[in-house]
Amino acid sequence: MTNLTIKIGQTVFKNPVFVASGTFGYGTEINDLTDISALGAIITKSITLHPREGNPPPRTIETLGGMINSIGLANMGVDNYIRDMLPLYHQFPTKIIVNIAGSTMEEYLQVLKKFESVSSNITGYEINISCPNVKEGGMAFGVNADFTARLTEQLRSLTQRLLIVKLSPNVTDITQIGKAAQRAGADAVSAINTLVGMSIDSTTRKSNIYTTYGGLSGPAIKPVALACVHKLFLKLKIPVIGIGGITNVSDAIEFALAGAVAFQVGTANFRDPDIGRKIVYELDDYCTQNNLKYSDLKGQVIRYQ
Amino acid sequence: MTNLTIKIGQTVFKNPVFVASGTFGYGTEINDLTDISALGAIITKSITLHPREGNPPPRTIETLGGMINSIGLANMGVDNYIRDMLPLYHQFPTKIIVNIAGSTMEEYLQVLKKFESVSSNITGYEINISCPNVKEGGMAFGVNADFTARLTEQLRSLTQRLLIVKLSPNVTDITQIGKAAQRAGADAVSAINTLVGMSIDSTTRKSNIYTTYGGLSGPAIKPVALACVHKLFLKLKIPVIGIGGITNVSDAIEFALAGAVAFQVGTANFRDPDIGRKIVYELDDYCTQNNLKYSDLKGQVIRYQ
Amino acid sequence: MINESGRIISNLKIASNIWRLDIQLPQIVAKRPHPGQFVELLIDRSFAKPLRRPMSIAGYTADVLSIIYKTFGEATRILTTKIAGDFIDVIGPLGNYFELIEDDYSTPVLIAGGVGIPPILWLHQELNRQKQKHFLIIGARTKAEHFITPDNENTLLTTDDGSLGIKGTVIPVLKKIISNVVGTRIFACGPEPMLKSIQKIALATKQPAQLSIESHMACGVGLCQGCVIKRRNYQETEHSYQVKYVLVCSDGPVFKAGEIDFD
Amino acid sequence: MINESGRIISNLKIASNIWRLDIQLPQIVAKRPHPGQFVELLIDRSFAKPLRRPMSIAGYTADVLSIIYKTFGEATRILTTKIAGDFIDVIGPLGNYFELIEDDYSTPVLIAGGVGIPPILWLHQELNRQKQKHFLIIGARTKAEHFITPDNENTLLTTDDGSLGIKGTVIPVLKKIISNVVGTRIFACGPEPMLKSIQKIALATKQPAQLSIESHMACGVGLCQGCVIKRRNYQETEHSYQVKYVLVCSDGPVFKAGEIDFD
Ligand SMILES: Cc1cc2nc3c(=O)[nH]c(=O)nc-3n(C[C@H](O)[C@H](O)[C@H](O)COP(=O)(O)OP(=O)(O)OC[C@H]3O[C@@H](n4cnc5c(N)ncnc54)[C@H](O)[C@@H]3O)c2cc1C
Ligand SMILES: Cc1cc2nc3c(=O)[nH]c(=O)nc-3n(C[C@H](O)[C@H](O)[C@H](O)COP(=O)(O)OP(=O)(O)OC[C@H]3O[C@@H](n4cnc5c(N)ncnc54)[C@H](O)[C@@H]3O)c2cc1C
Ligand SMILES: Cc1cc2nc3c(=O)[nH]c(=O)nc-3n(C[C@H](O)[C@H](O)[C@H](O)COP(=O)(O)O)c2cc1C
Ligand SMILES: Cc1cc2nc3c(=O)[nH]c(=O)nc-3n(C[C@H](O)[C@H](O)[C@H](O)COP(=O)(O)O)c2cc1C
Ligand code: FES
Ligand code: FES
């Protein structure tokens, strides 16, 4: 499977197939149903300074070709995570990227500092500046280039590890935010987080989500994600990690052609927790048959103009 | 069907079921397949100052639960339109709302002036400040509140007819643009236009759209549209016309509950050009059975918080 | 939990809108599931409906697992089109189950309504097999919704409109049993309003009760954190995790009446 | 054009990946469609694939219209699952058609490949019925793709790999006919590269040619303006509309070789 290895910053991954934050737990729940050692990396669900219960139910609803979620960053908090989870990652069969969220710049910094203060073999951080589901959930950073730059800069100064900034599609120009992250020293950006969406039950007239709005994900948003990835690819020098509606090997190829160096599988894990591993194998077949490396496809979409 | 009548500004429509710009031609092409007299209104495709050929093919591609288009505002131009089409609307069985697009403020103004300078029975204008498919296609206005306000103000000063501003979802905060339109005197806003999207053929590696990016529409985007409509409903005093992925009576009810006074059917016309008429009849049944008027549902979604 | 592609043995309509699906699933059946556990079915081949659908296990024999399902929307409609010989992708067994703690005095009272009937029927069969005396109360709006025939005088059907069995909901029947029988244990599955009323009575009369509840599940296996329900008595703290909410898919779907809060 | 829900009479596999679908469509058939015209089928009940699919009419008898289709992606796969008795929603007849201008000298040469075969076969049958001498050339990559047996010596099959009929593409065969026969008229339908080569030859040898072309259609009825192809000789002006582009669904799908520009 050597044709699948990819490099982001200084880090080499065995393949470009990652699982997206919030859709694979902490990477330790689902051993029965898949072989996580096949994956290029696992992005943990967002970790915040304090434990969080998350939003009241209902938290999820299916939509055509996708789903809306409003989990509200439910998580055990950084201290519990460091105590209970980090030891499990010792000699883990795949790379762990810790996703960090916060409501103030200080919170992001503190979480990262705590991680840096202990010895662990986590590979790096994905900074969630784009969660649409909590008022304080970083959206204020994610839609503002200055905030993004300042936050990234501070985080950069605290770690040598891989630093990925996860971007929101709910902005007028995602490349402005991406450029700010790049300027401030991010090793890569990942795109996209969910789109703001709403769902109503026409029979009961109730909102299907407690918080009224939630984040839309799944195949329905793939075209939006591809456009964001391609725009970022054209405007940035740092690598772009593609996310949004990926369910099979053909999607994986499309994201590479659009400019992604690697990609994350999100909602599709709920349908098939083994889907990431399957994509790894199919992608390997594809690369072998076509005698190319996955990274050869990067940005190679043939355009008319 | 009295329970379906609705009012926007001073204009009464026989029902809230409109067909969306660009998805129903000029309203004169499709008599064989439906009865246009059933519709509340027809929004014409965008009309510009000069005739436009539109973009080179490929212009459309299907995606999961939707499609991407990049027609590029192909249209006969205002002069031909006034000469050839306006006479056909004389004693037309439904209301015509003319959709106007332009690449400069001056172009919008000129098109509207031309319409105002001739006698006709068009009901009003929908101003497309949100077409993602042409570089000069109004997107510059649609993503900027100041531009939107200035354009709307000028247009307002030129007409007493119904003035609707059509909003783009490709912005950080759609309510800011909506408020600008309201402040400047628009009678209503309509939302949403298409989302920027991209599609790639993984086999040929080609972009499926000549212009690389196009506008995503159809059921896939309904959750995004509902969120935009509801946010606008909460923040604006003028009525909101809902657009995005509507295919049946249940969608029509959801948009009312989210706050829409009326709605437009777009992509669904391509699947079934008779869908608008069908929704009118089903909506009438629904209102009769539930003993209510469509407008009673406006904004009545039951929220948890 | 196991992910297994099972051959459909039969898929039959057994009442108006109610179907019974038998699937050959040797590996999942080998886990010896219990009443209350469920599976996640991958129904829609296209991604129009991307999520699996949770369905209670209604029993099993040899290597065949049964589901009883009601047609609601698109996924269950598609499910009715599957025929013997088709394959369907199933994850299970999932969740916890009704605990039949052996004691020598209290009488089990089983209560079900709607799509909650299948697991309770299975529990009823288990208790019959164990020759344990118990009550079974099944509620419905009207006659047409009932699809079982009582096998003895302790099986009681109710209909809101009185078209079959006892007129009214299951609640008065439950109350009567509680006041006539010394010591009951309640096992219930059904619509939320029914469970809420049962919870109230159980707590007021101090009868132990196990309630199997539903919530919207995106994954069914503990990955998404979507399926939460509020705990009843939790220590409110400024910062906590899984103190206020529990996961229905992994911590449930069966909860003690005192554990959860429907509001 | 008419929107009609038709009962499927049969849906049969006639070659590898090739199916023939017969639908009872009395109203559409009553319009007496011509070879070259097409219909728009609503295939996917769910909105996963929201758009209809354009398919050429392959002929009709009494009130039954035939389609011959190749399985490509999801919609054509779903189409194969339809069985006799199912209903399918059809809009048609759509588009223009091959014009069989009567003249007493030129010999029709019909050329087809891929999904372009059905309308050309129908045209071939029409010419046979009219007892008009003509050539029919059908190209394929390999033997397995061919599903017709030549009915006389003027029907010529080609395969790229020589596994059946003449080895090579249809182009050398066409060239030979043009140079041997005084006066031909070409009717062609097939993949774009094939049509492009035919166009080149037709223009170079000044043989009249009608080419039926495909483009991605969102509506098929003139509403979306999506299906355009460039005209060959148009007056470039600063501002124009439908001078540079024509609609394949309404102005076509059949164009004269001199009218359109594939690049
Ligand atoms: C633990 C559990 C056990 C269940 N057991 C049974 C059973 O034995 N028999 C049976 O008929 N039904 C059962 N259900 C309900 C069943 O999952 C829904 O009826 C089914 O998902 C409806 O799908 P649909 O597409 O036909 O309808 P939809 O139109 O999608 O929805 C109809 C109803 O089903 C609910 N629903 C839809 N998707 C989900 C989901 N992913 N998770 C939970 N609820 C959903 C919706 O909220 C709605 O109220 C169970 C649900 C849960 C959570
Ligand atoms: C005028 C016309 C006549 C046709 N006649 C026939 C015929 O007689 N027999 C036959 O087998 N096929 C015919 N086709 C092609 C047929 O429409 C496609 O094969 C079919 O749409 C494939 O759908 P799918 O979902 O199976 O494949 P997809 O996976 O959707 O696509 C496979 C191929 O079909 C093309 N396609 C998909 N959707 C459309 C669309 N809405 N419009 C045009 N092309 C599309 C795609 O570009 C792609 O190349 C015709 C097309 C046109 C335009
Ligand atoms: C249930 C759910 C929970 C999520 N939680 C997080 C999260 O905690 N942090 C984060 O950065 N993204 C989160 N996401 C977003 C995903 O990581 C991903 O960006 C998004 O779902 C788009 O990818 P997809 O279409 O493949 O799902 C969540 C998504 C879902 C569906
Ligand atoms: C093929 C196509 C052409 C369109 N052309 C226009 C246009 O000319 N002007 C405009 O304001 N909107 C145009 N739109 C946008 C629609 O009016 C509508 O806002 C959008 O498609 C969302 O609605 P839907 O999901 O119901 O299609 C077009 C949409 C499509 C699909
Ligand atoms: S359904 Fe996903 S965690 Fe319970
Ligand atoms: S396919 Fe819509 S105009 Fe031709």
Coordinates of N, CA and C in Angstrom, one line a residue, chain D residues 144-221:
Chain D
A144 N -19.1 -8.8 -27.7 CA -20.2 -8.9 -26.7 C -21.1 -7.8 -26.7
E145 N -20.7 -6.6 -27.2 CA -21.5 -5.4 -27.2 C -22.6 -5.4 -28.3
H146 N -22.4 -6.3 -29.3 CA -23.4 -6.3 -30.4 C -24.6 -7.1 -30.1
F147 N -25.7 -6.6 -30.4 CA -26.9 -7.4 -30.1 C -27.9 -7.6 -31.2
I148 N -27.4 -7.2 -32.4 CA -28.3 -7.5 -33.6 C -27.5 -8.4 -34.6
T149 N -28.3 -9.1 -35.4 CA -27.8 -10.0 -36.4 C -28.1 -9.3 -37.7
P150 N -27.1 -9.1 -38.6 CA -27.4 -8.4 -39.9 C -28.5 -9.1 -40.6
D151 N -29.4 -8.3 -41.2 CA -30.5 -9.0 -41.9 C -30.3 -9.0 -43.5
N152 N -29.2 -8.3 -43.9 CA -28.8 -8.4 -45.3 C -27.4 -7.9 -45.4
E153 N -26.8 -8.0 -46.7 CA -25.4 -7.7 -46.8 C -25.1 -6.3 -46.7
N154 N -26.1 -5.4 -46.6 CA -25.8 -4.0 -46.5 C -25.8 -3.5 -45.0
T155 N -25.9 -4.5 -44.1 CA -25.8 -4.2 -42.7 C -24.4 -4.7 -42.3
L156 N -23.6 -3.8 -41.8 CA -22.2 -4.1 -41.5 C -21.9 -3.8 -40.1
L157 N -21.3 -4.8 -39.4 CA -20.9 -4.6 -38.0 C -19.4 -4.5 -38.0
T158 N -19.0 -3.6 -37.1 CA -17.5 -3.4 -36.9 C -17.2 -3.6 -35.4
T159 N -16.0 -4.1 -35.1 CA -15.5 -4.1 -33.7 C -14.1 -3.6 -33.7
D160 N -13.8 -2.9 -32.7 CA -12.4 -2.3 -32.6 C -11.4 -3.4 -32.6
D161 N -11.8 -4.6 -31.9 CA -10.8 -5.6 -31.7 C -10.9 -6.7 -32.8
G162 N -11.9 -6.6 -33.7 CA -12.0 -7.6 -34.8 C -12.7 -8.8 -34.4
S163 N -13.3 -8.9 -33.1 CA -13.9 -10.1 -32.7 C -15.2 -10.4 -33.4
L164 N -15.8 -9.5 -34.1 CA -17.0 -9.7 -34.9 C -17.0 -8.7 -36.0
G165 N -17.4 -9.2 -37.2 CA -17.5 -8.3 -38.4 C -16.2 -7.7 -38.8
I166 N -16.2 -6.4 -39.2 CA -15.1 -5.8 -39.8 C -14.2 -5.2 -38.6
K167 N -12.9 -5.4 -38.7 CA -12.1 -4.9 -37.6 C -11.9 -3.4 -37.8
G168 N -12.0 -2.7 -36.7 CA -11.8 -1.2 -36.8 C -13.1 -0.5 -36.4
T169 N -13.1 0.8 -36.6 CA -14.2 1.7 -36.3 C -15.1 1.7 -37.5
V170 N -16.3 2.4 -37.4 CA -17.2 2.6 -38.5 C -16.7 3.5 -39.6
I171 N -15.6 4.3 -39.3 CA -15.2 5.3 -40.2 C -14.6 4.8 -41.5
P172 N -13.7 3.9 -41.5 CA -13.2 3.4 -42.8 C -14.4 2.8 -43.7
V173 N -15.3 2.1 -43.0 CA -16.5 1.5 -43.7 C -17.3 2.7 -44.4
L174 N -17.5 3.7 -43.6 CA -18.3 4.8 -44.2 C -17.5 5.4 -45.3
K175 N -16.2 5.6 -45.2 CA -15.4 6.2 -46.3 C -15.5 5.4 -47.5
K176 N -15.5 4.1 -47.4 CA -15.5 3.2 -48.5 C -16.9 3.3 -49.2
I177 N -17.9 3.3 -48.4 CA -19.3 3.5 -49.0 C -19.4 4.8 -49.8
I178 N -18.9 5.8 -49.2 CA -19.0 7.2 -49.8 C -18.3 7.1 -51.2
S179 N -17.1 6.5 -51.2 CA -16.4 6.5 -52.4 C -16.9 5.5 -53.5
N180 N -17.7 4.6 -53.0 CA -18.2 3.6 -54.0 C -19.6 3.9 -54.5
V181 N -20.4 4.7 -53.6 CA -21.8 4.9 -54.0 C -21.9 6.4 -54.4
V182 N -22.7 6.6 -55.5 CA -22.8 8.0 -55.9 C -24.0 8.6 -55.1
G183 N -23.6 9.5 -54.3 CA -24.7 10.2 -53.5 C -25.2 9.4 -52.3
T184 N -24.7 9.9 -51.1 CA -25.3 9.2 -49.9 C -25.9 10.3 -49.0
R185 N -26.7 9.9 -48.1 CA -27.2 10.8 -47.0 C -26.9 10.0 -45.7
I186 N -26.3 10.7 -44.8 CA -25.8 10.0 -43.6 C -26.8 10.3 -42.4
F187 N -27.1 9.3 -41.6 CA -27.9 9.4 -40.4 C -27.1 8.7 -39.3
A188 N -26.7 9.5 -38.3 CA -25.8 8.9 -37.3 C -26.2 9.2 -35.9
C189 N -26.0 8.3 -35.0 CA -26.2 8.5 -33.6 C -25.2 7.6 -32.8
G190 N -24.6 8.2 -31.8 CA -23.6 7.4 -31.1 C -22.7 8.4 -30.3
P191 N -21.6 7.8 -29.8 CA -20.7 8.6 -28.9 C -20.1 9.8 -29.7
E192 N -19.8 10.8 -28.9 CA -19.3 12.1 -29.5 C -18.1 11.9 -30.5
P193 N -17.1 11.2 -30.1 CA -15.9 11.0 -31.0 C -16.3 10.5 -32.3
M194 N -17.3 9.5 -32.3 CA -17.8 8.9 -33.6 C -18.5 10.0 -34.4
L195 N -19.3 10.7 -33.8 CA -20.1 11.7 -34.5 C -19.2 12.8 -35.1
K196 N -18.1 13.1 -34.3 CA -17.2 14.1 -34.7 C -16.5 13.7 -36.0
S197 N -16.0 12.4 -36.0 CA -15.4 11.9 -37.2 C -16.3 11.9 -38.4
I198 N -17.5 11.5 -38.2 CA -18.5 11.4 -39.3 C -18.8 12.8 -39.8
Q199 N -18.9 13.8 -38.9 CA -19.1 15.2 -39.3 C -18.0 15.6 -40.2
K200 N -16.7 15.3 -39.8 CA -15.6 15.7 -40.6 C -15.7 15.1 -42.0
I201 N -16.0 13.9 -42.1 CA -16.0 13.2 -43.4 C -17.2 13.8 -44.2
A202 N -18.3 13.9 -43.6 CA -19.5 14.4 -44.3 C -19.2 15.8 -44.9
L203 N -18.6 16.7 -44.1 CA -18.3 18.0 -44.5 C -17.3 18.0 -45.7
A204 N -16.3 17.2 -45.5 CA -15.2 17.1 -46.5 C -15.8 16.6 -47.8
T205 N -16.6 15.6 -47.7 CA -17.1 14.9 -49.0 C -18.4 15.5 -49.4
K206 N -18.9 16.5 -48.7 CA -20.2 17.2 -49.0 C -21.4 16.3 -49.1
Q207 N -21.4 15.3 -48.2 CA -22.5 14.4 -48.1 C -23.4 15.0 -47.0
P208 N -24.7 15.1 -47.3 CA -25.6 15.6 -46.3 C -25.6 14.6 -45.1
A209 N -25.6 15.1 -43.9 CA -25.6 14.2 -42.7 C -26.4 14.8 -41.6
Q210 N -27.2 13.9 -41.0 CA -28.0 14.3 -39.8 C -27.4 13.5 -38.6
L211 N -27.0 14.3 -37.6 CA -26.4 13.7 -36.4 C -27.3 13.9 -35.2
S212 N -27.5 12.8 -34.5 CA -28.3 12.9 -33.3 C -27.4 12.9 -32.2
I213 N -27.4 14.0 -31.4 CA -26.4 14.1 -30.3 C -27.0 14.1 -28.9
E214 N -26.1 13.8 -28.0 CA -26.5 13.8 -26.6 C -25.9 14.9 -25.8
S215 N -26.6 15.4 -24.8 CA -26.0 16.3 -23.9 C -26.6 16.1 -22.5
H216 N -26.1 16.6 -21.5 CA -26.7 16.4 -20.2 C -27.9 17.2 -20.1
M217 N -29.1 16.6 -19.8 CA -30.3 17.3 -19.7 C -30.9 17.3 -18.3
A218 N -31.2 18.4 -17.8 CA -31.9 18.5 -16.5 C -33.4 18.3 -16.7
C219 N -33.9 18.9 -17.8 CA -35.4 18.9 -17.9 C -35.9 18.2 -19.2
G220 N -35.1 18.3 -20.3 CA -35.6 17.7 -21.5 C -36.7 18.4 -22.3
V221 N -37.2 19.4 -21.7 CA -38.4 20.1 -22.3 C -38.2 21.6 -22.5

